Tab-separated table of C-alpha atoms in Angstrom:
chain	number	residue	atom	x	y	z
A	1	MET	CA	39.726	31.439	103.687
A	2	ARG	CA	42.451	33.905	104.395
A	3	LYS	CA	41.696	36.663	106.795
A	4	ARG	CA	42.629	40.250	105.944
A	5	TYR	CA	42.907	42.973	108.463
A	6	LEU	CA	42.713	46.745	107.826
A	7	TYR	CA	43.899	49.658	109.740
A	8	ILE	CA	44.868	53.171	108.616
A	9	LEU	CA	48.597	54.170	108.606
A	10	ALA	CA	49.719	57.811	108.259
A	11	SER	CA	53.016	58.608	106.742
A	12	ALA	CA	55.947	57.478	108.976
A	13	VAL	CA	58.488	59.246	110.885
A	14	LEU	CA	60.813	57.102	113.090
A	15	LEU	CA	60.799	57.403	116.763
A	16	GLN	CA	64.112	56.972	118.623
A	17	SER	CA	63.614	55.460	122.104
A	18	CYS	CA	65.893	54.395	124.892
A	19	THR	CA	63.044	52.767	126.863
A	20	ASP	CA	63.571	49.522	128.733
A	21	ASN	CA	61.586	46.968	126.698
A	22	SER	CA	62.000	43.904	128.929
A	23	TYR	CA	59.018	41.751	129.618
A	24	ARG	CA	56.997	42.898	132.711
A	25	GLY	CA	54.114	40.403	132.618
A	26	THR	CA	50.442	41.073	131.878
A	27	ILE	CA	49.007	44.498	132.695
A	28	ASP	CA	45.369	45.216	133.072
A	29	ILE	CA	44.298	47.913	130.605
A	30	ALA	CA	40.680	48.786	130.414
A	31	GLY	CA	39.008	48.092	127.010
A	32	VAL	CA	41.784	45.825	125.629
A	33	SER	CA	40.496	42.527	124.295
A	34	ASP	CA	41.816	39.229	125.851
A	35	GLU	CA	41.066	37.275	122.547
A	36	PRO	CA	43.969	35.930	120.401
A	37	MET	CA	45.518	38.846	118.370
A	38	PRO	CA	46.834	38.064	114.891
A	39	VAL	CA	50.352	39.277	113.931
A	40	ILE	CA	49.950	41.796	111.188
A	41	VAL	CA	52.989	43.382	109.506
A	42	VAL	CA	52.787	46.543	107.410
A	43	VAL	CA	55.111	47.539	104.633
A	44	GLY	CA	55.417	51.352	104.296
A	45	ASN	CA	54.458	53.000	100.972
A	46	PRO	CA	54.662	49.943	98.630
A	47	ASP	CA	53.765	52.104	95.567
A	48	ASN	CA	57.193	53.705	95.984
A	49	MET	CA	58.891	50.325	95.743
A	50	PHE	CA	59.461	47.733	93.238
A	51	ILE	CA	58.377	44.873	90.937
A	52	SER	CA	59.883	41.496	91.234
A	53	LYS	CA	61.759	38.853	89.241
A	54	GLY	CA	65.155	40.505	88.786
A	55	SER	CA	63.604	43.338	86.820
A	56	GLY	CA	65.595	46.176	88.509
A	57	ALA	CA	65.609	48.792	91.052
A	58	ILE	CA	62.729	50.103	93.255
A	59	ASP	CA	61.515	53.665	92.667
A	60	ASN	CA	58.416	55.767	92.233
A	61	GLU	CA	58.128	54.978	88.456
A	62	THR	CA	57.155	51.355	89.148
A	63	GLU	CA	53.938	49.850	90.176
A	64	VAL	CA	52.940	48.354	93.498
A	65	TRP	CA	54.633	45.230	94.744
A	66	LYS	CA	52.555	42.810	92.607
A	67	ASN	CA	52.826	39.967	95.097
A	68	ALA	CA	56.518	40.253	95.402
A	69	PRO	CA	57.804	38.006	98.276
A	70	VAL	CA	59.332	39.318	101.496
A	71	TYR	CA	60.616	37.231	104.404
A	72	VAL	CA	59.819	38.046	108.038
A	73	TYR	CA	61.449	37.027	111.382
A	74	SER	CA	60.193	37.925	114.825
A	75	PHE	CA	62.036	37.245	118.026
A	76	ARG	CA	61.182	37.829	121.683
A	77	LYS	CA	62.568	41.137	122.786
A	78	ASP	CA	64.799	39.820	125.554
A	79	LEU	CA	68.640	39.814	126.068
A	80	ASN	CA	68.486	36.041	126.473
A	81	THR	CA	66.825	35.362	123.200
A	82	SER	CA	68.822	33.422	120.727
A	83	PHE	CA	68.347	33.876	116.943
A	84	ASP	CA	69.472	30.305	116.286
A	85	ARG	CA	66.241	29.040	117.765
A	86	THR	CA	63.586	28.282	115.158
A	87	SER	CA	59.847	28.795	115.647
A	88	SER	CA	59.258	25.054	115.315
A	89	GLU	CA	61.631	24.547	118.276
A	90	ASN	CA	60.448	27.387	120.548
A	91	ALA	CA	57.518	29.445	119.219
A	92	VAL	CA	57.627	31.807	122.309
A	93	GLU	CA	61.352	32.722	121.689
A	94	CYS	CA	60.963	32.803	117.884
A	95	LEU	CA	57.407	33.926	117.104
A	96	VAL	CA	57.885	33.967	113.266
A	97	ASP	CA	60.204	32.260	110.829
A	98	GLY	CA	60.002	29.858	107.885
A	99	SER	CA	59.854	26.755	110.136
A	100	LYS	CA	56.314	27.571	110.817
A	101	ASP	CA	55.578	26.087	107.446
A	102	ARG	CA	58.394	23.700	106.820
A	103	ASP	CA	60.549	21.660	109.396
A	104	GLY	CA	64.136	22.680	109.091
A	105	ALA	CA	63.569	25.972	107.284
A	106	MET	CA	66.106	28.558	108.343
A	107	SER	CA	64.614	31.555	106.378
A	108	GLY	CA	62.098	34.134	107.359
A	109	LYS	CA	58.480	33.177	106.895
A	110	MET	CA	57.439	34.164	103.400
A	111	ALA	CA	54.709	36.837	102.988
A	112	ARG	CA	53.343	38.798	100.090
A	113	ILE	CA	52.157	42.360	99.788
A	114	GLY	CA	48.600	42.839	98.573
A	115	GLU	CA	48.228	44.681	95.196
A	116	LEU	CA	45.773	47.224	96.833
A	117	ASP	CA	47.139	47.658	100.356
A	118	SER	CA	50.246	47.688	102.544
A	119	TYR	CA	49.553	44.482	104.477
A	120	VAL	CA	51.270	41.198	104.221
A	121	THR	CA	49.598	37.978	103.529
A	122	TRP	CA	51.346	35.059	105.152
A	123	GLU	CA	52.237	32.326	102.608
A	124	GLY	CA	52.539	28.672	103.468
A	125	PRO	CA	50.337	26.183	105.445
A	126	GLU	CA	50.251	28.503	108.450
A	127	ASP	CA	48.557	31.576	107.036
A	128	ALA	CA	47.820	33.108	110.389
A	129	VAL	CA	50.113	33.843	113.271
A	130	TYR	CA	49.029	34.971	116.708
A	131	TYR	CA	50.767	36.780	119.638
A	132	PRO	CA	50.925	35.096	123.122
A	133	LEU	CA	48.168	36.420	125.369
A	134	ASN	CA	50.441	38.765	127.355
A	135	THR	CA	52.351	41.921	126.958
A	136	GLN	CA	55.655	40.221	125.989
A	137	PRO	CA	57.043	42.388	123.185
A	138	TYR	CA	58.714	41.092	119.931
A	139	ASP	CA	61.076	42.498	117.465
A	140	PHE	CA	60.341	42.172	113.751
A	141	TYR	CA	62.816	41.991	110.888
A	142	ALA	CA	62.038	41.615	107.157
A	143	TYR	CA	64.231	41.270	104.050
A	144	TYR	CA	63.737	41.221	100.299
A	145	ILE	CA	66.020	39.244	97.976
A	146	ASP	CA	64.117	39.686	94.627
A	147	ASP	CA	64.121	36.351	92.745
A	148	MET	CA	67.181	34.898	94.566
A	149	GLN	CA	66.796	31.407	95.965
A	150	ILE	CA	68.803	30.792	99.161
A	151	PRO	CA	69.000	27.152	100.380
A	152	ASP	CA	68.515	26.423	104.056
A	153	ALA	CA	72.094	25.106	104.257
A	154	ASP	CA	73.401	28.630	103.399
A	155	PHE	CA	71.790	30.365	106.355
A	156	VAL	CA	73.934	31.016	109.411
A	157	ARG	CA	71.943	31.629	112.572
A	158	THR	CA	73.810	32.565	115.670
A	159	PRO	CA	72.516	33.733	119.011
A	160	ASP	CA	72.846	37.388	117.841
A	161	GLU	CA	72.217	37.371	114.085
A	162	ILE	CA	71.104	35.778	110.911
A	163	SER	CA	73.074	35.909	107.611
A	164	PHE	CA	73.629	34.126	104.272
A	165	PRO	CA	75.881	34.461	101.236
A	166	VAL	CA	74.631	36.294	98.119
A	167	GLU	CA	75.866	36.822	94.616
A	168	ILE	CA	74.306	39.678	92.707
A	169	ASP	CA	73.882	39.789	88.865
A	170	GLY	CA	73.118	43.595	88.470
A	171	SER	CA	69.344	43.214	88.246
A	172	GLN	CA	68.344	42.197	91.815
A	173	ASP	CA	67.485	44.689	94.497
A	174	LEU	CA	68.468	43.717	98.148
A	175	MET	CA	66.767	45.314	101.040
A	176	SER	CA	66.031	44.796	104.689
A	177	ALA	CA	64.865	46.590	107.765
A	178	LYS	CA	63.771	46.303	111.408
A	179	ALA	CA	60.293	47.519	112.402
A	180	THR	CA	60.511	50.690	114.617
A	181	LEU	CA	57.692	52.305	116.634
A	182	LEU	CA	56.366	55.433	114.742
A	183	ASP	CA	55.457	58.836	116.092
A	184	GLU	CA	52.097	58.563	114.418
A	185	GLN	CA	51.364	55.389	116.395
A	186	LEU	CA	51.598	57.323	119.703
A	187	GLU	CA	49.545	60.385	118.611
A	188	ASN	CA	46.063	59.070	119.476
A	189	ALA	CA	44.411	61.971	121.225
A	190	GLY	CA	43.011	59.538	123.858
A	191	TYR	CA	46.403	58.274	124.949
A	192	THR	CA	47.719	59.409	128.365
A	193	ASP	CA	51.364	59.679	129.096
A	194	GLU	CA	51.064	56.253	130.884
A	195	ASP	CA	49.433	54.808	127.772
A	196	LYS	CA	52.313	55.959	125.600
A	197	ALA	CA	54.925	54.591	128.018
A	198	ASN	CA	53.033	51.156	127.947
A	199	ILE	CA	52.881	51.206	124.155
A	200	THR	CA	56.622	52.039	123.940
A	201	ASN	CA	57.531	49.228	126.462
A	202	TYR	CA	55.369	46.590	124.897
A	203	ALA	CA	55.717	47.156	121.182
A	204	TYR	CA	55.096	44.761	119.573
A	205	SER	CA	52.745	42.394	121.473
A	206	ALA	CA	49.113	41.366	121.857
A	207	TYR	CA	48.680	44.497	123.859
A	208	THR	CA	49.824	46.909	121.114
A	209	ALA	CA	48.022	44.727	118.474
A	210	ALA	CA	44.789	45.157	120.307
A	211	LEU	CA	45.278	48.945	120.129
A	212	ASN	CA	45.834	48.484	116.351
A	213	ILE	CA	49.549	49.298	116.623
A	214	GLN	CA	51.396	46.937	114.148
A	215	PRO	CA	54.974	46.629	113.223
A	216	VAL	CA	55.830	48.623	110.153
A	217	ILE	CA	58.737	47.907	107.844
A	218	TYR	CA	60.487	50.613	105.828
A	219	PHE	CA	63.045	48.877	103.715
A	220	LYS	CA	66.552	50.184	103.189
A	221	HIS	CA	68.436	49.608	99.842
A	222	HIS	CA	71.784	47.901	100.283
A	223	LEU	CA	73.124	48.295	96.743
A	224	VAL	CA	74.192	51.224	94.534
A	225	ARG	CA	72.040	52.088	91.605
A	226	LEU	CA	73.720	53.152	88.386
A	227	ARG	CA	71.772	54.674	85.515
A	228	PHE	CA	73.062	55.564	82.082
A	229	ASP	CA	72.387	58.555	79.848
A	230	VAL	CA	73.939	59.164	76.467
A	231	TYR	CA	74.316	62.615	74.906
A	232	SER	CA	74.817	62.929	71.127
A	233	GLY	CA	77.505	65.321	69.953
A	234	PHE	CA	77.494	64.427	66.164
A	235	GLU	CA	75.500	66.170	63.543
A	236	GLU	CA	73.281	64.889	60.680
A	237	THR	CA	75.700	66.365	58.110
A	238	THR	CA	78.281	63.650	59.126
A	239	GLY	CA	75.919	61.124	57.505
A	240	LYS	CA	76.801	58.428	60.093
A	241	LYS	CA	74.541	56.561	62.557
A	242	ILE	CA	75.743	55.458	65.952
A	243	TYR	CA	74.193	52.735	68.085
A	244	VAL	CA	74.689	51.747	71.728
A	245	ASP	CA	75.113	47.846	71.701
A	246	ARG	CA	75.939	47.161	75.312
A	247	ILE	CA	76.808	48.684	78.634
A	248	GLU	CA	78.557	46.574	81.242
A	249	VAL	CA	80.043	47.215	84.597
A	250	ARG	CA	82.681	45.317	86.555
A	251	SER	CA	81.652	45.180	90.276
A	252	LYS	CA	82.094	43.021	93.335
A	253	THR	CA	79.310	40.430	93.292
A	254	LYS	CA	79.854	38.075	96.336
A	255	GLY	CA	78.732	39.221	99.733
A	256	VAL	CA	77.157	38.248	103.066
A	257	PHE	CA	73.656	39.566	103.730
A	258	THR	CA	72.817	40.100	107.464
A	259	VAL	CA	69.067	40.152	107.657
A	260	ALA	CA	68.475	40.180	111.423
A	261	SER	CA	70.822	41.365	114.159
A	262	LYS	CA	70.604	42.452	117.767
A	263	SER	CA	72.969	45.227	116.581
A	264	ALA	CA	70.809	46.793	113.851
A	265	ASP	CA	73.759	48.770	112.391
A	266	ARG	CA	75.272	45.386	111.346
A	267	MET	CA	72.306	44.612	109.043
A	268	GLY	CA	73.037	44.935	105.320
A	269	VAL	CA	75.295	43.301	102.687
A	270	ASP	CA	79.027	43.070	103.300
A	271	PHE	CA	81.115	42.668	100.131
A	272	SER	CA	84.466	43.087	101.811
A	273	GLY	CA	85.275	39.342	101.391
A	274	ASP	CA	85.158	39.683	97.581
A	275	ASP	CA	88.854	40.614	97.147
A	276	ARG	CA	89.217	39.876	93.488
A	277	PRO	CA	91.129	42.617	91.464
A	278	LEU	CA	88.805	44.889	89.522
A	279	THR	CA	89.719	43.502	86.154
A	280	ASP	CA	89.010	39.951	87.362
A	281	ARG	CA	85.481	40.768	88.534
A	282	PRO	CA	82.435	39.686	86.597
A	283	LEU	CA	80.840	41.871	83.871
A	284	LEU	CA	77.222	42.810	84.878
A	285	ALA	CA	75.215	43.633	81.728
A	286	LEU	CA	72.695	46.406	81.682
A	287	LYS	CA	69.264	45.129	80.736
A	288	ASP	CA	65.990	46.806	79.588
A	289	LYS	CA	62.985	47.273	81.839
A	290	GLY	CA	61.352	44.055	82.919
A	291	GLY	CA	64.700	42.219	82.838
A	292	ALA	CA	64.785	41.763	79.052
A	293	GLU	CA	68.022	41.779	77.163
A	294	LEU	CA	69.150	45.229	76.109
A	295	GLN	CA	68.155	46.076	72.546
A	296	ARG	CA	70.448	48.042	70.237
A	297	VAL	CA	69.711	51.855	70.699
A	298	GLU	CA	70.153	54.276	67.859
A	299	LEU	CA	71.295	57.667	68.908
A	300	PRO	CA	69.685	60.787	67.570
A	301	TYR	CA	71.790	63.565	66.046
A	302	ALA	CA	72.797	66.525	68.124
A	303	GLY	CA	70.215	69.238	68.568
A	304	ASP	CA	70.538	72.761	67.281
A	305	GLY	CA	73.266	74.686	69.043
A	306	ILE	CA	74.609	71.670	70.815
A	307	GLY	CA	78.286	71.209	70.540
A	308	MET	CA	81.413	69.958	72.361
A	309	GLU	CA	81.337	72.615	74.978
A	310	ASN	CA	77.679	72.358	75.965
A	311	ILE	CA	76.723	68.744	75.064
A	312	TYR	CA	75.229	67.995	78.494
A	313	GLU	CA	72.732	70.806	77.852
A	314	GLY	CA	71.108	68.553	75.243
A	315	THR	CA	68.381	65.896	75.739
A	316	PRO	CA	69.890	62.600	76.792
A	317	VAL	CA	68.845	59.043	75.802
A	318	ARG	CA	68.261	56.866	78.732
A	319	ILE	CA	69.732	53.386	78.080
A	320	GLY	CA	68.150	50.374	79.650
A	321	GLU	CA	66.898	50.254	83.169
A	322	SER	CA	69.693	50.333	85.739
A	323	LEU	CA	72.433	48.246	87.263
A	324	LEU	CA	72.470	47.481	90.943
A	325	VAL	CA	76.044	46.972	92.068
A	326	ALA	CA	78.005	46.575	95.263
A	327	PRO	CA	78.958	49.705	97.129
A	328	ASP	CA	82.558	50.430	96.333
A	329	THR	CA	85.254	52.935	95.557
A	330	GLU	CA	85.643	51.987	91.837
A	331	TYR	CA	83.974	50.431	88.952
A	332	GLN	CA	84.912	49.692	85.338
A	333	VAL	CA	82.238	50.679	82.832
A	334	ILE	CA	82.460	49.203	79.323
A	335	LEU	CA	80.435	50.915	76.571
A	336	THR	CA	80.168	49.184	73.150
A	337	LEU	CA	79.150	51.425	70.222
A	338	THR	CA	78.738	50.650	66.579
A	339	GLU	CA	79.023	53.296	63.834
A	340	VAL	CA	77.377	52.785	60.410
A	341	LEU	CA	78.705	55.147	57.587
A	342	GLU	CA	76.804	56.228	54.479
A	343	SER	CA	78.710	53.710	52.576
A	344	GLY	CA	77.305	50.993	54.753
A	345	ARG	CA	80.641	50.369	56.440
A	346	HIS	CA	80.418	49.275	60.081
A	347	HIS	CA	82.890	50.005	62.845
A	348	GLN	CA	82.438	48.835	66.350
A	349	ASN	CA	84.423	50.253	69.279
A	350	VAL	CA	84.621	49.260	73.058
A	351	SER	CA	85.339	52.059	75.420
A	352	ARG	CA	86.549	51.149	78.948
A	353	THR	CA	86.211	53.776	81.618
A	354	TYR	CA	87.202	53.489	85.317
A	355	LEU	CA	85.059	55.465	87.921
A	356	ARG	CA	87.087	55.963	91.050
A	357	THR	CA	86.069	58.026	94.038
A	358	SER	CA	88.298	60.408	95.937
A	359	ALA	CA	90.259	59.098	98.955
A	360	GLY	CA	87.946	58.131	101.901
A	361	ASN	CA	84.764	58.186	99.886
A	362	SER	CA	82.747	55.552	98.160
A	363	PHE	CA	79.670	54.990	96.114
A	364	LEU	CA	77.121	54.586	98.834
A	365	PRO	CA	74.285	52.106	99.258
A	366	GLY	CA	70.854	53.580	98.684
A	367	ASN	CA	72.204	56.139	96.330
A	368	GLN	CA	71.567	56.432	92.571
A	369	TYR	CA	74.382	57.723	90.365
A	370	THR	CA	73.821	58.669	86.673
A	371	VAL	CA	76.728	57.925	84.369
A	372	ARG	CA	76.628	60.306	81.463
A	373	PHE	CA	78.391	59.578	78.164
A	374	ALA	CA	79.083	62.305	75.689
A	375	VAL	CA	79.314	60.567	72.213
A	376	TYR	CA	80.876	62.689	69.457
A	377	GLY	CA	81.894	59.604	67.404
A	378	VAL	CA	82.280	55.921	67.951
A	379	THR	CA	85.875	56.487	69.252
A	380	GLU	CA	85.288	59.872	70.840
A	381	VAL	CA	83.412	59.446	74.170
A	382	GLY	CA	83.445	61.612	77.247
A	383	THR	CA	82.085	60.549	80.646
A	384	SER	CA	80.778	62.208	83.791
A	385	VAL	CA	79.061	61.075	86.952
A	386	THR	CA	76.232	62.848	88.933
A	387	LEU	CA	74.428	61.921	92.131
A	388	THR	CA	70.636	61.831	91.481
A	389	PRO	CA	67.623	61.035	93.644
A	390	TRP	CA	66.420	57.512	93.757
A	391	GLY	CA	62.839	57.882	93.022
A	392	ASP	CA	61.382	60.650	95.139
A	393	GLY	CA	63.036	59.537	98.364
A	394	GLY	CA	59.736	59.182	99.977
A	395	SER	CA	59.723	57.138	103.131
A	396	LEU	CA	62.638	54.932	101.828
A	397	GLU	CA	65.954	55.771	103.389
A	398	VAL	CA	67.827	56.129	100.145
A	399	GLY	CA	70.797	58.300	101.224
A	400	GLN	CA	69.434	61.461	99.487
A	401	ASP	CA	71.170	63.651	102.058
A	402	SER	CA	74.591	62.089	101.459
A	403	PRO	CA	77.315	64.539	100.175
A	404	PRO	CA	78.318	64.462	96.501
A	405	VAL	CA	81.127	62.085	95.753
A	406	ALA	CA	84.190	63.305	93.723
A	407	VAL	CA	84.716	60.811	90.915
A	408	GLU	CA	87.900	60.409	88.867
A	409	ILE	CA	87.237	59.347	85.295
A	410	ILE	CA	89.954	57.272	83.720
A	411	THR	CA	89.347	56.092	80.076
A	412	ASP	CA	91.548	53.456	78.400
């Protein structure tokens, strides 16, 4: 029988601390149990996140996690700790990783989020993990790779960090984070200043677990989300029909994902090693929601009063779900349209547009950009780009405060 544990978590605000977190041995705190304390990991606001299986990006329109897998590492908070030690080798130095379930595993330990709460359920033979019975604190890291499968041989574990190569296909969201003590976890009215200092020093450990203070993970997006809206600028009197057949984007696809590091600012996906010219990069195809192939979309006629000068005041047609691409300074967007005349004659046209940021800027991870096409005819297409919120922001760090990016639009 799997045990489930419950505690109430308020909305999170991160606490910055420069406290010395080195191990100081066991302290005697009245009322704290000396029984084994389970390791419980909490994922912040799962209903603002995602569904799995390469079905697209995470936002507030999707349902709860639906058993999506996440992977967790936990290492002793100590300058001498080495991230290349596995839990099967040294369970004190590495409290949690995949080797708890399978010898030689280099990944984090798999866990799944409950459909009704925010607490992970450990997967694998070892479905319960316990802290050592002292105040030794541990750091927690977690990552999400959607439906990617990473073989053990691809993991690089050094004394200071853990990474592996990834290759994205446009439908997979990549996220990671390190647990950080929250303000709300220190706001118990019964805590003295000494209690708060102890909690800060010994997070996360059997001591803090006994006080119901658990590591909380707020994931950060590491990819750029592109959404696509089409505005109609042709009237019914033309007698023609126009369909969107495909939307594709050329992007970098090969990167290195650092999922745990003693320098937290190194965590994320680095695509700098993918130095292929833009025109040699793979085409990532936009899909429908749920990961299905994009179905041909018929565009409506322009609304009353909508013309060339005010086309973006009309109602757009959202095409597909979204594409998740590498942060970069440029992309090539390929739009394929088909026009059907009253005579029944068909004419297909492929429009290639380059999106390039101004010098010193880039499309940033965790941000969503809406690419807007103004379609007046199958060969008459205008393009613009806007920065739009990714979901409602919520507790995800999605870059909603980033400045707008000036984008140069170049059409072949």
